[in-house]
PDB file of C-alpha atoms in Angstrom:
ATOM      1  CA  MET A   1      60.436  49.030 121.753  1.00  0.00           C
ATOM      2  CA  ILE A   2      63.261  50.823 123.536  1.00  0.00           C
ATOM      3  CA  ASN A   3      66.648  51.554 122.002  1.00  0.00           C
ATOM      4  CA  LYS A   4      68.541  53.979 124.246  1.00  0.00           C
ATOM      5  CA  ALA A   5      72.251  54.289 124.986  1.00  0.00           C
ATOM      6  CA  ILE A   6      73.826  56.618 127.536  1.00  0.00           C
ATOM      7  CA  LEU A   7      77.627  56.801 127.635  1.00  0.00           C
ATOM      8  CA  VAL A   8      80.306  58.832 129.391  1.00  0.00           C
ATOM      9  CA  GLY A   9      83.831  58.562 128.025  1.00  0.00           C
ATOM     10  CA  ARG A  10      86.746  60.298 126.370  1.00  0.00           C
ATOM     11  CA  ILE A  11      87.035  60.873 122.627  1.00  0.00           C
ATOM     12  CA  THR A  12      90.073  59.056 121.196  1.00  0.00           C
ATOM     13  CA  LYS A  13      91.155  61.572 118.533  1.00  0.00           C
ATOM     14  CA  ASP A  14      90.334  65.048 117.272  1.00  0.00           C
ATOM     15  CA  PRO A  15      86.985  64.942 115.442  1.00  0.00           C
ATOM     16  CA  GLU A  16      86.851  65.691 111.718  1.00  0.00           C
ATOM     17  CA  LEU A  17      83.749  67.265 110.202  1.00  0.00           C
ATOM     18  CA  LYS A  18      82.595  65.611 106.969  1.00  0.00           C
ATOM     19  CA  MET A  19      79.679  66.196 104.611  1.00  0.00           C
ATOM     20  CA  THR A  20      77.303  63.773 102.917  1.00  0.00           C
ATOM     21  CA  GLN A  21      76.598  64.070  99.202  1.00  0.00           C
ATOM     22  CA  SER A  22      73.477  66.009 100.249  1.00  0.00           C
ATOM     23  CA  ASN A  23      75.707  68.480 102.118  1.00  0.00           C
ATOM     24  CA  ILE A  24      74.650  67.327 105.619  1.00  0.00           C
ATOM     25  CA  PRO A  25      77.455  67.672 108.200  1.00  0.00           C
ATOM     26  CA  PHE A  26      78.451  64.678 110.332  1.00  0.00           C
ATOM     27  CA  VAL A  27      81.285  63.462 112.547  1.00  0.00           C
ATOM     28  CA  ASN A  28      82.271  59.849 113.204  1.00  0.00           C
ATOM     29  CA  PHE A  29      84.237  59.370 116.417  1.00  0.00           C
ATOM     30  CA  THR A  30      85.236  56.781 118.988  1.00  0.00           C
ATOM     31  CA  VAL A  31      84.691  57.069 122.727  1.00  0.00           C
ATOM     32  CA  ALA A  32      86.910  55.152 125.173  1.00  0.00           C
ATOM     33  CA  ILE A  33      85.059  53.926 128.258  1.00  0.00           C
ATOM     34  CA  ASP A  34      86.794  52.100 131.111  1.00  0.00           C
ATOM     35  CA  ARG A  35      84.964  49.078 132.475  1.00  0.00           C
ATOM     36  CA  THR A  36      83.977  49.230 136.138  1.00  0.00           C
ATOM     37  CA  PHE A  37      85.883  46.060 137.051  1.00  0.00           C
ATOM     38  CA  THR A  38      89.437  44.770 136.641  1.00  0.00           C
ATOM     39  CA  ASP A  39      90.615  41.632 134.861  1.00  0.00           C
ATOM     40  CA  GLN A  40      92.535  38.766 136.485  1.00  0.00           C
ATOM     41  CA  SER A  41      95.805  40.709 136.312  1.00  0.00           C
ATOM     42  CA  GLY A  42      94.219  43.675 138.121  1.00  0.00           C
ATOM     43  CA  GLU A  43      94.037  45.945 135.083  1.00  0.00           C
ATOM     44  CA  ARG A  44      90.986  47.792 133.834  1.00  0.00           C
ATOM     45  CA  GLN A  45      89.786  46.988 130.351  1.00  0.00           C
ATOM     46  CA  THR A  46      88.521  49.711 128.019  1.00  0.00           C
ATOM     47  CA  ASP A  47      85.721  49.537 125.481  1.00  0.00           C
ATOM     48  CA  PHE A  48      85.956  51.647 122.317  1.00  0.00           C
ATOM     49  CA  ILE A  49      82.489  52.620 121.102  1.00  0.00           C
ATOM     50  CA  GLN A  50      81.901  53.998 117.599  1.00  0.00           C
ATOM     51  CA  CYS A  51      79.586  57.029 117.443  1.00  0.00           C
ATOM     52  CA  VAL A  52      78.162  59.340 114.802  1.00  0.00           C
ATOM     53  CA  VAL A  53      76.656  62.791 115.301  1.00  0.00           C
ATOM     54  CA  TRP A  54      74.788  64.823 112.674  1.00  0.00           C
ATOM     55  CA  ARG A  55      74.045  68.377 111.615  1.00  0.00           C
ATOM     56  CA  ARG A  56      74.523  71.295 114.050  1.00  0.00           C
ATOM     57  CA  GLN A  57      75.786  69.065 116.866  1.00  0.00           C
ATOM     58  CA  ALA A  58      78.395  67.646 114.485  1.00  0.00           C
ATOM     59  CA  GLU A  59      79.597  71.166 113.757  1.00  0.00           C
ATOM     60  CA  ASN A  60      79.805  71.913 117.504  1.00  0.00           C
ATOM     61  CA  VAL A  61      81.685  68.678 118.250  1.00  0.00           C
ATOM     62  CA  SER A  62      84.224  69.380 115.503  1.00  0.00           C
ATOM     63  CA  LYS A  63      84.679  72.950 116.713  1.00  0.00           C
ATOM     64  CA  TYR A  64      84.868  72.519 120.509  1.00  0.00           C
ATOM     65  CA  VAL A  65      86.017  68.926 121.170  1.00  0.00           C
ATOM     66  CA  SER A  66      89.538  67.545 120.968  1.00  0.00           C
ATOM     67  CA  LYS A  67      91.271  64.262 121.707  1.00  0.00           C
ATOM     68  CA  GLY A  68      90.716  63.239 125.330  1.00  0.00           C
ATOM     69  CA  SER A  69      87.686  65.464 125.934  1.00  0.00           C
ATOM     70  CA  LEU A  70      85.133  63.991 128.348  1.00  0.00           C
ATOM     71  CA  LEU A  71      81.731  63.597 126.681  1.00  0.00           C
ATOM     72  CA  GLY A  72      78.272  62.551 127.795  1.00  0.00           C
ATOM     73  CA  ILE A  73      76.383  60.904 124.958  1.00  0.00           C
ATOM     74  CA  GLU A  74      72.737  59.992 124.625  1.00  0.00           C
ATOM     75  CA  GLY A  75      71.562  58.153 121.553  1.00  0.00           C
ATOM     76  CA  ARG A  76      70.514  54.874 120.041  1.00  0.00           C
ATOM     77  CA  ILE A  77      72.320  51.761 118.851  1.00  0.00           C
ATOM     78  CA  GLN A  78      72.162  51.259 115.104  1.00  0.00           C
ATOM     79  CA  THR A  79      73.599  48.614 112.800  1.00  0.00           C
ATOM     80  CA  ARG A  80      74.284  49.026 109.110  1.00  0.00           C
ATOM     81  CA  GLN A  81      75.915  47.026 106.359  1.00  0.00           C
ATOM     82  CA  TYR A  82      78.211  48.119 103.562  1.00  0.00           C
ATOM     83  CA  GLU A  83      80.405  46.563 100.874  1.00  0.00           C
ATOM     84  CA  VAL A  84      84.232  46.589 100.793  1.00  0.00           C
ATOM     85  CA  ASP A  85      85.939  44.774  97.909  1.00  0.00           C
ATOM     86  CA  GLY A  86      82.849  42.630  97.362  1.00  0.00           C
ATOM     87  CA  GLN A  87      82.691  41.651 101.044  1.00  0.00           C
ATOM     88  CA  THR A  88      79.689  42.578 103.164  1.00  0.00           C
ATOM     89  CA  ARG A  89      80.696  44.312 106.400  1.00  0.00           C
ATOM     90  CA  TRP A  90      78.576  45.251 109.383  1.00  0.00           C
ATOM     91  CA  ALA A  91      78.986  48.236 111.675  1.00  0.00           C
ATOM     92  CA  THR A  92      77.344  48.849 115.024  1.00  0.00           C
ATOM     93  CA  GLU A  93      77.440  52.411 116.304  1.00  0.00           C
ATOM     94  CA  ILE A  94      75.717  54.911 118.550  1.00  0.00           C
ATOM     95  CA  VAL A  95      73.736  57.548 116.642  1.00  0.00           C
ATOM     96  CA  CYS A  96      73.949  60.529 118.979  1.00  0.00           C
ATOM     97  CA  ASP A  97      70.821  62.483 119.820  1.00  0.00           C
ATOM     98  CA  SER A  98      72.696  64.588 122.380  1.00  0.00           C
ATOM     99  CA  VAL A  99      76.391  65.216 123.076  1.00  0.00           C
ATOM    100  CA  GLN A 100      77.279  67.044 126.300  1.00  0.00           C
ATOM    101  CA  PHE A 101      80.729  68.497 126.957  1.00  0.00           C
ATOM    102  CA  LEU A 102      81.477  67.370 130.528  1.00  0.00           C
ATOM    103  CA  GLU A 103      84.539  69.459 131.283  1.00  0.00           C
ATOM    104  CA  SER A 104      85.247  73.146 130.969  1.00  0.00           C
ATOM    105  CA  LYS A 105      87.523  74.555 128.302  1.00  0.00           C
ATOM    106  CA  ALA A 106      90.119  75.332 131.020  1.00  0.00           C
ATOM    107  CA  GLU A 107      90.038  71.712 132.288  1.00  0.00           C
ATOM    108  CA  SER A 108      90.363  70.415 128.743  1.00  0.00           C
ATOM    109  CA  GLU A 109      93.331  72.693 127.982  1.00  0.00           C
ATOM    110  CA  ALA A 110      95.048  71.792 131.282  1.00  0.00           C
ATOM    111  CA  ARG A 111      94.668  68.068 130.498  1.00  0.00           C
ATOM    112  CA  ARG A 112      96.096  68.600 126.984  1.00  0.00           C
ATOM    113  CA  ASN A 113      99.070  70.526 128.388  1.00  0.00           C
ATOM    114  CA  ASN A 114      99.735  67.739 130.896  1.00  0.00           C
ATOM    115  CA  GLN A 115      99.627  65.151 128.097  1.00  0.00           C
ATOM    116  CA  ARG A 116     102.204  67.141 126.092  1.00  0.00           C
ATOM    117  CA  ASP A 117     104.531  67.310 129.104  1.00  0.00           C
ATOM    118  CA  ASP A 118     104.465  63.509 129.585  1.00  0.00           C
TER     119      ASP A 118
END
């Protein structure tokens, strides 16, 4: 069986490091990825993919990544279920095996400064 996902996209908000009850660090985040084609009105659609990263990589993501950072992600698709107010909910997410920072710190800071000026 093969379950492999490779994504390149921008993180939608600053990551927040959290801990499990067993004191294992993790970060949940969303990556925005533009589709390669346009819709009937000529606009590009964007997919928002939920991701989770664990342990040391989670600490690195929370420390060095900010909203809009370009990331390369390698991982696997995983589904899970949970209860909310007696209702069963399902979540599908990418469990990251590897997260690569695809732009330099200077490029990231320049992009953030440009966003503030807009």
